[in-house]
Coordinates of C-alpha atoms and ligand atoms in Angstrom, one line a residue:
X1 CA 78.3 13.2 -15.1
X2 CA 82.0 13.8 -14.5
X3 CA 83.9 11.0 -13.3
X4 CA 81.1 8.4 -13.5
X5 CA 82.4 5.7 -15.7
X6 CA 80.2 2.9 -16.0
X7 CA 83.6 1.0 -13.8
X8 CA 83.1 3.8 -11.4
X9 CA 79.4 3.3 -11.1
X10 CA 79.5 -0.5 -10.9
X11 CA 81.6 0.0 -8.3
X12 CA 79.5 2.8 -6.5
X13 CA 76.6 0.9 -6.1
X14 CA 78.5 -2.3 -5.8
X15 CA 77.3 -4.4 -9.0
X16 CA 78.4 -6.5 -11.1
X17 CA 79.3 -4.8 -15.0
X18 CA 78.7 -7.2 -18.0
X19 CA 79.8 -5.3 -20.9
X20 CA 78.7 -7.7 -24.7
X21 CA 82.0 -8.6 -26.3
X22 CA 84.0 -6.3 -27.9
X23 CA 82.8 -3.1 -25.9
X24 CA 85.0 -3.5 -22.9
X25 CA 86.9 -0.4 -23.9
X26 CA 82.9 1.1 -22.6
X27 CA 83.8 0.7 -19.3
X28 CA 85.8 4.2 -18.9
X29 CA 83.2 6.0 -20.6
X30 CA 81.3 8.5 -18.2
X31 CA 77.5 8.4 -18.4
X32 CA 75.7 11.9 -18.9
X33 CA 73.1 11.4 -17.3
X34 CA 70.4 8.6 -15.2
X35 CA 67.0 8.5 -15.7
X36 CA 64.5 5.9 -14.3
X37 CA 62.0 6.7 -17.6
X38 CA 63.3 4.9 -20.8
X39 CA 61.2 8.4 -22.0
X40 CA 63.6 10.7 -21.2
X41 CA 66.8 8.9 -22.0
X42 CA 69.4 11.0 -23.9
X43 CA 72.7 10.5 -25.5
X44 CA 75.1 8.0 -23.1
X45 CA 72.6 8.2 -20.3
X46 CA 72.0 5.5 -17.9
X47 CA 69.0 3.9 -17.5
X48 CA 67.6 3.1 -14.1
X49 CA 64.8 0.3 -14.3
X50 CA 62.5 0.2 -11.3
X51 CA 60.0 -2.5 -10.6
X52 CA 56.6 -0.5 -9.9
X53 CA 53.5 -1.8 -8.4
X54 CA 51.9 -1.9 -12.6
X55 CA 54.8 -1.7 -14.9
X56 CA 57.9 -3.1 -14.6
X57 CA 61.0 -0.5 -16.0
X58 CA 62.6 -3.7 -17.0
X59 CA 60.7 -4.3 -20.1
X60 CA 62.3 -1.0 -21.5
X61 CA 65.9 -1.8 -20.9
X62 CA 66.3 -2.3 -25.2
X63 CA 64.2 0.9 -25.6
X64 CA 66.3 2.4 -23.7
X65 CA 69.3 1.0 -25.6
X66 CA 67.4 2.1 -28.5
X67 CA 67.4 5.9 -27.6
X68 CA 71.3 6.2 -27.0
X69 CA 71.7 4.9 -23.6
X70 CA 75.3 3.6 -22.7
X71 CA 74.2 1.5 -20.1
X72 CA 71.1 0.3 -17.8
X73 CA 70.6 -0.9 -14.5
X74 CA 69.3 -4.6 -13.9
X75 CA 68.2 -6.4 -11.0
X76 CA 68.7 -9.7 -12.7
X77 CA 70.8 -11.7 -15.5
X78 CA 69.6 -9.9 -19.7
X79 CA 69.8 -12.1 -22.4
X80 CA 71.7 -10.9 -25.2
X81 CA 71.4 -7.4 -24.4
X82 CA 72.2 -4.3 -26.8
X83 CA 74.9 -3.0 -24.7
X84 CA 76.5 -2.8 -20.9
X85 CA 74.7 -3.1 -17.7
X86 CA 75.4 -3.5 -14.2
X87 CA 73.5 -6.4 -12.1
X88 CA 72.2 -4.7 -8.7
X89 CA 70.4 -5.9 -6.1
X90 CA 67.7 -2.9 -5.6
X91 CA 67.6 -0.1 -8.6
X92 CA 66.6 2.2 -6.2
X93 CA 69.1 2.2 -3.6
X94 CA 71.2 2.2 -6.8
X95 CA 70.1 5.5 -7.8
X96 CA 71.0 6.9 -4.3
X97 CA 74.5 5.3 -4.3
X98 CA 74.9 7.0 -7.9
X99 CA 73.9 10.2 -6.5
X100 CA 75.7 10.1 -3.4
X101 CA 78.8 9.7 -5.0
X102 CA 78.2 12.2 -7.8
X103 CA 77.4 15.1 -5.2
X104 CA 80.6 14.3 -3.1
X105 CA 82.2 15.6 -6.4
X106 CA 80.4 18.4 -6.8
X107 CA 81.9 22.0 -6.2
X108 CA 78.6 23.8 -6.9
X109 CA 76.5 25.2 -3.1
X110 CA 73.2 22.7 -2.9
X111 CA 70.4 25.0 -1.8
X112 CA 67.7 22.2 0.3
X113 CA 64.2 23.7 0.5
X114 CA 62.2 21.4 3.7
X115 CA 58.9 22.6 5.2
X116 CA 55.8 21.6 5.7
X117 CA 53.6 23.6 3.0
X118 CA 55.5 26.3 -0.1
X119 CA 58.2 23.9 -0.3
X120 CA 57.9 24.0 -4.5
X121 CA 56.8 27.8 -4.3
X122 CA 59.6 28.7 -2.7
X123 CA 61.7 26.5 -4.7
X124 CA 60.7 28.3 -8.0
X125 CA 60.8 32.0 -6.1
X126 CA 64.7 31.0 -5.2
X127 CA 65.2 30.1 -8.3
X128 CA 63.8 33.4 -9.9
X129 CA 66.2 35.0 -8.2
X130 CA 69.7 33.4 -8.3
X131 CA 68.7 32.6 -12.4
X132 CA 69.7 36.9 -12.4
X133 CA 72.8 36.3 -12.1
X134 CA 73.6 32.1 -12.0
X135 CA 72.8 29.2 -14.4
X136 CA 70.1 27.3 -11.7
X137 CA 69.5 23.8 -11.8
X138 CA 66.1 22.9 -10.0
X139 CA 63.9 20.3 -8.7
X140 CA 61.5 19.7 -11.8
X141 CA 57.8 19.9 -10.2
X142 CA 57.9 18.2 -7.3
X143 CA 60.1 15.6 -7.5
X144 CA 61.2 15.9 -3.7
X145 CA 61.3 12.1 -2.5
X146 CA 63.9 9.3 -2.0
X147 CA 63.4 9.0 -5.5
X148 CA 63.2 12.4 -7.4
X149 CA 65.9 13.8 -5.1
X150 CA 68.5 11.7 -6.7
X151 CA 67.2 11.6 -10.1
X152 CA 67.5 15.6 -9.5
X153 CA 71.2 15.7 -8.5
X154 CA 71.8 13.3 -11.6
X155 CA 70.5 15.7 -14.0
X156 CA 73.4 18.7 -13.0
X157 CA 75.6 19.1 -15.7
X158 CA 79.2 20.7 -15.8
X159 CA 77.5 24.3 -16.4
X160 CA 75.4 24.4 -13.0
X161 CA 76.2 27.0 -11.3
X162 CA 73.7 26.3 -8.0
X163 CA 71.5 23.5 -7.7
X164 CA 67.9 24.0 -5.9
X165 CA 66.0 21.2 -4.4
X166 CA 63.1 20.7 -2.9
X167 CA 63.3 17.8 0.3
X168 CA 60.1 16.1 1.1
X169 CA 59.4 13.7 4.1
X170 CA 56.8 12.1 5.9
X171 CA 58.5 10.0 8.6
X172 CA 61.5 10.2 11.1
X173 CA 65.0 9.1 9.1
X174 CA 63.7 10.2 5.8
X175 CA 65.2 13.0 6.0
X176 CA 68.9 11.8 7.1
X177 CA 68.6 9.7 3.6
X178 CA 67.4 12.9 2.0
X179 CA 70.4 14.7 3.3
X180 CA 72.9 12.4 3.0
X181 CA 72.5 12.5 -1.0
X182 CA 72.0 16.1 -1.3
X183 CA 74.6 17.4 1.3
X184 CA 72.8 20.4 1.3
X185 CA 75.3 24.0 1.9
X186 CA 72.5 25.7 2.1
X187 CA 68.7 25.0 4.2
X188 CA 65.4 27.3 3.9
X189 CA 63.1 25.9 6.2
X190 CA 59.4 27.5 5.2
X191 CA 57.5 26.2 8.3
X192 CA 56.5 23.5 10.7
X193 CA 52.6 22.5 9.9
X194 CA 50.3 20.1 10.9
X195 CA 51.7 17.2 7.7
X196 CA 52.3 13.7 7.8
X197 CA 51.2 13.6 11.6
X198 CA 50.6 9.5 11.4
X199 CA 54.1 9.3 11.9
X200 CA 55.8 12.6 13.6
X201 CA 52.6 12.8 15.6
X202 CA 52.9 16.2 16.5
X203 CA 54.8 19.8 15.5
X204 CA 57.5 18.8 18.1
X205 CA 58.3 15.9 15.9
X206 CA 57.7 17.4 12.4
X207 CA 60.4 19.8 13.7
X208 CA 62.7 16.7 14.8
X209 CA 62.3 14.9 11.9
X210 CA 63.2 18.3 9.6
X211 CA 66.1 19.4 11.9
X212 CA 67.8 15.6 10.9
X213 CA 69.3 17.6 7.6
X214 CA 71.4 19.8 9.6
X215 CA 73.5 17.1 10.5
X216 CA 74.3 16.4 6.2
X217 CA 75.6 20.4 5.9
X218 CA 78.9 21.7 6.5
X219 CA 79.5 23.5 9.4
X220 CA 80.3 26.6 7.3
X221 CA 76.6 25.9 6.2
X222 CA 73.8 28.1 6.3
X223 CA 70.2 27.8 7.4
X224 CA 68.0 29.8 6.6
X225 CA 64.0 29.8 8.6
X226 CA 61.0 31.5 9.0
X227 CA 60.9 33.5 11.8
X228 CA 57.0 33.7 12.7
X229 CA 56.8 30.2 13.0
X230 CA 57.2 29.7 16.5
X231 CA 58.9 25.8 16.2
X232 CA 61.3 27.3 13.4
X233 CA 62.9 29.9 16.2
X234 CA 64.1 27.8 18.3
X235 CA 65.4 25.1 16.0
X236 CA 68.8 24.1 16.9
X237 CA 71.2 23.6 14.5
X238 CA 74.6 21.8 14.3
X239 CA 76.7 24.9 14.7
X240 CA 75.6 26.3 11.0
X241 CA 74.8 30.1 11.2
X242 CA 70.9 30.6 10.8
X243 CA 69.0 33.8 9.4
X244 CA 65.6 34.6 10.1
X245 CA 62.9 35.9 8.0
X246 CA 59.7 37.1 8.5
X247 CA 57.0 40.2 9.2
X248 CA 58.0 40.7 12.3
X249 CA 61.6 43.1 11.9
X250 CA 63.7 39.8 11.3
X251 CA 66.9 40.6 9.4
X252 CA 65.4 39.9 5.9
X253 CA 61.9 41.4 6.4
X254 CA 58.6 42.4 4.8
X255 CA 56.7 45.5 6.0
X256 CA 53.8 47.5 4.3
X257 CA 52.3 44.0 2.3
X258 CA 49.4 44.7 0.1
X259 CA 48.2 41.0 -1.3
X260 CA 45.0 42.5 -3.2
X261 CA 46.4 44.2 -6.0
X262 CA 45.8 42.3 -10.1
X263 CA 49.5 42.8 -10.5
X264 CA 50.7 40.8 -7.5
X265 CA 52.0 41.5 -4.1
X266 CA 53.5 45.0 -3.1
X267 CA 55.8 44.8 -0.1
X268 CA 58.5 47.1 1.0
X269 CA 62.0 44.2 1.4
X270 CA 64.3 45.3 3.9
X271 CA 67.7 42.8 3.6
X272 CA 70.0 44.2 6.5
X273 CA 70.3 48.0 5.9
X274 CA 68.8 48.1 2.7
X275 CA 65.1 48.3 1.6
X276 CA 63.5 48.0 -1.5
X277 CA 59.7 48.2 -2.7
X278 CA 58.3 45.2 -4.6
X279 CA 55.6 43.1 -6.6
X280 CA 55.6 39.7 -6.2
X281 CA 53.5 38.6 -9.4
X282 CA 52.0 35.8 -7.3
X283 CA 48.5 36.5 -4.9
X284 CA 48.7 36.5 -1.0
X285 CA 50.9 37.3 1.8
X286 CA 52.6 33.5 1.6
X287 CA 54.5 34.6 -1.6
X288 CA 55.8 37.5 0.4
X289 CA 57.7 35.0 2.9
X290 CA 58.7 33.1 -0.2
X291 CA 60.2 36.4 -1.7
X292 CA 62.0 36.8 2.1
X293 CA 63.3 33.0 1.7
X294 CA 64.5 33.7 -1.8
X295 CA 66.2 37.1 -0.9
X296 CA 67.8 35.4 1.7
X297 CA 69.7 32.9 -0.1
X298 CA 70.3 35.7 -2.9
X299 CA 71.7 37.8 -0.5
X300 CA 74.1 35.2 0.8
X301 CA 75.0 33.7 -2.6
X302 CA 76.6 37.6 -3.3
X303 CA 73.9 38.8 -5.2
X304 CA 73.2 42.8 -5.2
X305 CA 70.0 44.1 -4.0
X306 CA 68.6 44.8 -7.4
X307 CA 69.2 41.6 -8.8
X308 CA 67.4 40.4 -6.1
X309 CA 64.3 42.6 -6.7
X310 CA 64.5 41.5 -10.2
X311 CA 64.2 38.2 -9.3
X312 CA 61.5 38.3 -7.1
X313 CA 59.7 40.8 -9.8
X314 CA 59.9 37.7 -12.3
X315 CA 58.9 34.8 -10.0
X316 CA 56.4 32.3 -10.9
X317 CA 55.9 34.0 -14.2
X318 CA 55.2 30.5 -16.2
X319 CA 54.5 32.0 -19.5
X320 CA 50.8 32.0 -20.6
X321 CA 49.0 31.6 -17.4
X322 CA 47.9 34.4 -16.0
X323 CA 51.8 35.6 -15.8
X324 CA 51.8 39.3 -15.3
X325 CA 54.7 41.1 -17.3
X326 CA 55.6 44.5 -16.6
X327 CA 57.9 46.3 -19.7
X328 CA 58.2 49.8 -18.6
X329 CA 54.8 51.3 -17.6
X330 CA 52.7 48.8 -18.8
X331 CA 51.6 45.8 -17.5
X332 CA 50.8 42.9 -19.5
X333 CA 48.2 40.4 -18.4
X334 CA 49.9 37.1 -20.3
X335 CA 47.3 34.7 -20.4
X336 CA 47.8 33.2 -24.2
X337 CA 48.3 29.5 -23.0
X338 CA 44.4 28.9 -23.1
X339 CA 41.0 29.7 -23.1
X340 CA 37.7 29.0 -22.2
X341 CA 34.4 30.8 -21.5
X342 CA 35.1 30.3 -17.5
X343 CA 38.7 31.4 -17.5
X344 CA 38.1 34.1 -19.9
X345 CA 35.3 35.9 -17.8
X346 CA 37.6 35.6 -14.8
X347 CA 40.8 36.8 -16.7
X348 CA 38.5 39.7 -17.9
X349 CA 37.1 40.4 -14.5
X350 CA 40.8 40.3 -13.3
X351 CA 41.7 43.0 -15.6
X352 CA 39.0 45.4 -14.7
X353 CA 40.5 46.1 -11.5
X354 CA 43.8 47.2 -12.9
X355 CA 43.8 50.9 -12.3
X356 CA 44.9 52.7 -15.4
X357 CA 43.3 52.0 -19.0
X358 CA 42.4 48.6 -19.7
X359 CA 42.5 46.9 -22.6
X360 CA 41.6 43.2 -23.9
X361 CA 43.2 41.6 -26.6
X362 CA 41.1 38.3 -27.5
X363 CA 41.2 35.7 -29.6
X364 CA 38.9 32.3 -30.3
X365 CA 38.3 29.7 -28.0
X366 CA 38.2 26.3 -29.2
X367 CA 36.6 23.6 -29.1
X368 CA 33.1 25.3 -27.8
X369 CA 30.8 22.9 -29.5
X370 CA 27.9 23.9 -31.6
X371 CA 27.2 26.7 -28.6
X372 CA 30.2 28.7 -30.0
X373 CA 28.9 31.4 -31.5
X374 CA 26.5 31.9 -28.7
X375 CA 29.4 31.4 -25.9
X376 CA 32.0 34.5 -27.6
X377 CA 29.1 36.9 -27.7
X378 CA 28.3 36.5 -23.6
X379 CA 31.5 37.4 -23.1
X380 CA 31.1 40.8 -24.7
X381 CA 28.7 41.7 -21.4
X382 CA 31.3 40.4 -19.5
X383 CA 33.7 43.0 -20.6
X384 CA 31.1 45.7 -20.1
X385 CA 30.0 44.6 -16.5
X386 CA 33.7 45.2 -16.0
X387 CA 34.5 48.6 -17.8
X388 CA 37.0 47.2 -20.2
X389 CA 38.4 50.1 -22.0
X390 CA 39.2 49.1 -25.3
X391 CA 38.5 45.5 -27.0
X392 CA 40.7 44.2 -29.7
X393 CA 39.8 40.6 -31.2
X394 CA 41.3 38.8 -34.2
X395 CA 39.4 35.5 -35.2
X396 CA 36.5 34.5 -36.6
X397 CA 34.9 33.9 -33.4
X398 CA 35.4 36.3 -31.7
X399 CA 34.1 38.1 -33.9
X400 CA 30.7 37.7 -32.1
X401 CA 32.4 39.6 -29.2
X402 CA 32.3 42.1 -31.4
X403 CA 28.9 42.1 -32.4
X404 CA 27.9 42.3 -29.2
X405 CA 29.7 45.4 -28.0
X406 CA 28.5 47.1 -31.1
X407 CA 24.9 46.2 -31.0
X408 CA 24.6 47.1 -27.1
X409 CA 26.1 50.4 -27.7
X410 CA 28.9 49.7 -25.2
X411 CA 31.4 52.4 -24.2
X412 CA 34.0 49.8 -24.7
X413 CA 36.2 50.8 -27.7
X414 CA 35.6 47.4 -29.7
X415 CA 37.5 46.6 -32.9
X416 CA 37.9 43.6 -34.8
X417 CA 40.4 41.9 -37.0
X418 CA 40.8 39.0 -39.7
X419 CA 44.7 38.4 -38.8
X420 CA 46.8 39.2 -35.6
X421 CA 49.2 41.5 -37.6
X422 CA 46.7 43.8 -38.8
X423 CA 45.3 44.2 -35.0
X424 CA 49.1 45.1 -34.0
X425 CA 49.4 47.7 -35.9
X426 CA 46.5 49.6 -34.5
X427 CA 47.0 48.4 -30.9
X428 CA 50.5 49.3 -30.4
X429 CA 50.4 52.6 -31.3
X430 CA 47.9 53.8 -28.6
X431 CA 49.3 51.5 -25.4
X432 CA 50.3 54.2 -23.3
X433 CA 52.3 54.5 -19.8
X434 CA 49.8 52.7 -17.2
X435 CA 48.1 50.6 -19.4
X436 CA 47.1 46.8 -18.3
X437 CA 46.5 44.8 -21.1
X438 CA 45.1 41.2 -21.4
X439 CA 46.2 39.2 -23.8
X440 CA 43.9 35.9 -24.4
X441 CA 42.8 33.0 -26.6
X442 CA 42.7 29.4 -27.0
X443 CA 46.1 27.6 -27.7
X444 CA 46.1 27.5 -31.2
X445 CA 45.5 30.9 -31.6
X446 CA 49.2 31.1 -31.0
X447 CA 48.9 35.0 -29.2
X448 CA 52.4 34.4 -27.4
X449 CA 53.5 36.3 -31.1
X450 CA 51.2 38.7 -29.3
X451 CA 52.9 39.3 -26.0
X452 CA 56.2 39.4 -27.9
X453 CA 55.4 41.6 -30.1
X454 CA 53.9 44.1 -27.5
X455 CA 56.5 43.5 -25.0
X456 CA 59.3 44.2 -27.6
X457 CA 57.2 47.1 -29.3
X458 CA 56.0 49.2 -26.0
Ligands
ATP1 P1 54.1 19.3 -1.2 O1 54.3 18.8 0.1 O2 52.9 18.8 -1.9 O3 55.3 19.2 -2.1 P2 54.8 22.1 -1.0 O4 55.4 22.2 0.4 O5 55.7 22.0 -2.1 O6 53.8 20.9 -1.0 P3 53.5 24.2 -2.5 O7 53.1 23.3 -3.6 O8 54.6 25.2 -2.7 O9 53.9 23.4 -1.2 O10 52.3 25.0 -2.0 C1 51.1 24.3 -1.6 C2 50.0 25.4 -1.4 O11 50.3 26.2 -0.3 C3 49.8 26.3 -2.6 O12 48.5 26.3 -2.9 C4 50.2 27.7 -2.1 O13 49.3 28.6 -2.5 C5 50.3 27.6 -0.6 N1 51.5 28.2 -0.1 C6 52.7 28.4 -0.8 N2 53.6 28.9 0.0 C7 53.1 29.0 1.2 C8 53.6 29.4 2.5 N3 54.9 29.9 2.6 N4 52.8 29.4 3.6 C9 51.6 28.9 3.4 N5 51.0 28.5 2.3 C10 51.8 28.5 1.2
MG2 MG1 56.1 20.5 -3.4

């Protein structure tokens, strides 16, 4: 974290630095990162202890020390610590000081994503498509409070290029605290539900309450909202241009949206004068607004239209769960991260709708109990209830699967295999353009080899 000697920090969050004898010349090093979990401490980070309602972070200050930090936190006096810290009165409000002054620093556009519901969708669709053509830093899950917001902005390092993170609130003034520390450049605003109504009572004040970040951007900022939500239209900002989005002719718009397809959502994009058609790998017409967030900040970071498609095209792909890749003409159902009976006749009836040839690459599932053997053959009827074309499996499972098909006399094209590399090298040959092929098995079955090797051999 540039600039943030451990002097600079003591005097950020106005503490008190006691550095053991001998290591004053510590004081001008910069720390590289803060972290409230002794767990995740790296290298010269600094450790921020918090008192929680079981466990007390104090108690892993030495751990801490242990795993290379260069300095920790402390509400009170340490005896005979391993290295520097800085007394504070409240951890927390530490950690917002720290990030406060780290972001006033920092030249890189802070993209704040605030609604009431698709907050962390939207957060990974944005980030799908600025990581086209920018290094992305991103809220991890859904660290979106007082708490992860800071611990977010502590984690961007020199080689951020655009930081995106997600803002969560549930009362009025949480989100002038929110966006005091994140300074946000840039503000999607997804929608104005029915959330947190204890305290904002109704949408009139869910809407106040979200609005208070306007007044931590630039006035060069941008904000960026949903234009079918009818609070979101007439949000007034604090002189910051908005752009509206939506399914209703908006300037960054989605016509022609088809949310029941296996390979995601079809919609035809139109950003200003230009229109593109797209899938959105993701189910249902909510992804589509995402997208129409997402292009919208592309568009204004200076990305071109294709990058943008591309983006969206790759969104929410977490590799191995039911992630659809598309490499050329064929579509690849990756669902390699795990298996079991339920989740493979669903992944199987999944593929069955695909329109062209289908074929099912399967693997053992583990971990089935003494029914095992019994559980791999149902799932040969599954694959015939749902026309599967051709059936590859590799394992000794699975090879019950097999049996099945055979002995029912199944117009699925089964074949079976001892080891993964003999079933390549009769499966890749006959993919062909249009193909949808699904590739799963229990963890340790390790068929991500698989998806690589089709995607790189197709
Ligand atoms: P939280 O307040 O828990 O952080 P969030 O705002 O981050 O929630 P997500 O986790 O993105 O919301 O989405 C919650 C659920 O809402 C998901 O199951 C998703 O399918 C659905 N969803 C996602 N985006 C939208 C949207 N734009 N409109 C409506 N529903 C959505
Ligand atoms: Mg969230």
């Amino acid at each position: 974290m540039k600039n943030m000697t451990l002097a600079y920090v003591a005097q950020v969050v106005d503490g008190q630095l006691i550095i053991p004898e001998g290591k004053e010349a510590l004081k001008d090093k910069e720390i590289q990162g803060a972290v409230n979990d002794n767990r995740k401490i790296e290298k010269d980070f600094l450790f921020i202890p918090m008192v929680g309602a079981r466990v007390d972070g104090h108690d892993f200050i030495e751990d801490a020390f242990s795993k290379g930090a260069l300095a920790s936190l402390s509400e009170r006096r340490l005896n005979n610590p391993s290295g520097p810290y800085i007394i504070v009165e409240d951890t927390k409000i530490a950690l917002k000081q720290i990030a406060t002054a780290y972001r006033m620093q920092l030249k890189i556009p802070v993209i704040g994503v605030i609604g009431s519901v698709g907050k962390t969708s939207t957060k990974e669709m944005i980030t799908s498509v600025l990581e086209t053509k920018y290094k992305v830093i991103k809220t991890e899950g859904n660290f979106n409070n007082e708490i992860g917001l800071p611990l977010t902005i502590c984690r961007i390092k020199p080689e951020h290029q655009v930081a995106v993170v997600e803002m969560g609130i549930s009362d009025f003034g949480e989100m002038h605290r929110l966006g005091d520390i994140a300074k946000p450049d840039y503000v999607v605003m997804t929608n104005i539900g029915q959330c947190h109504l204890e305290f904002l009572k109704d949408r009139d004040g869910i809407l106040r309450a979200k609005t208070e970040v306007f007044e931590h951007m630039p006035s060069n900022g941008v904000v960026i909202l949903n234009g079918d939500d009818d609070k979101l239209i007439g949000a007034e900002t604090f002189g910051q241009k908005k752009i509206f989005y939506g399914l209703n002719g908006q300037e960054i718009s989605a016509t022609d949206v088809e949310a029941d397809g296996i390979t995601g959502t079809k919609a035809v994009v139109t950003i200003g004068s230009d229109s593109f058609e797209v899938i959105i790998p993701l189910p249902g017409t909510h992804n589509v607004m995402n997208g129409l967030a997402a292009a919208a900040v592309g568009r204004e970071l200076g990305l071109s239209v294709s990058d943008i498609k591309r983006g969206l095209e790759n969104a929410g792909t977490i590799a191995g769960r039911n992630n659809i890749i598309k490499v050329r003409e064929v579509t690849i159902i990756d669902d390699c991260y795990n298996a079991n009976p339920v989740s493979m006749k669903a992944s199987i009836q999944v593929l069955g709708k695909a329109s062209g040839r289908t074929i099912a690459v399967l693997g053992d599932m583990g971990e089935l109990g003494s029914d095992e053997r019994k559980l791999h053959y149902e799932i040969g009827q599954s694959l015939e209830e749902n026309h599967i074309g051709y059936v590859f499996t590799v394992g000794e499972l699975s090879e019950e699967i097999n049996k099945s098909l055979s002995q029912k006399n199944s117009s699925c094209m089964a074949h079976h295999y001892k080891t993964v590399e003999g079933m390549l090298e009769d499966l890749i040959p006959i993919i062909r353009s249009g193909d949808t092929i699904l590739v799963k098995a229990s963890h340790f079955m390790n068929f991500s080899t698989v998806v690589e090797a089709i995607k790189n051999k197709v």
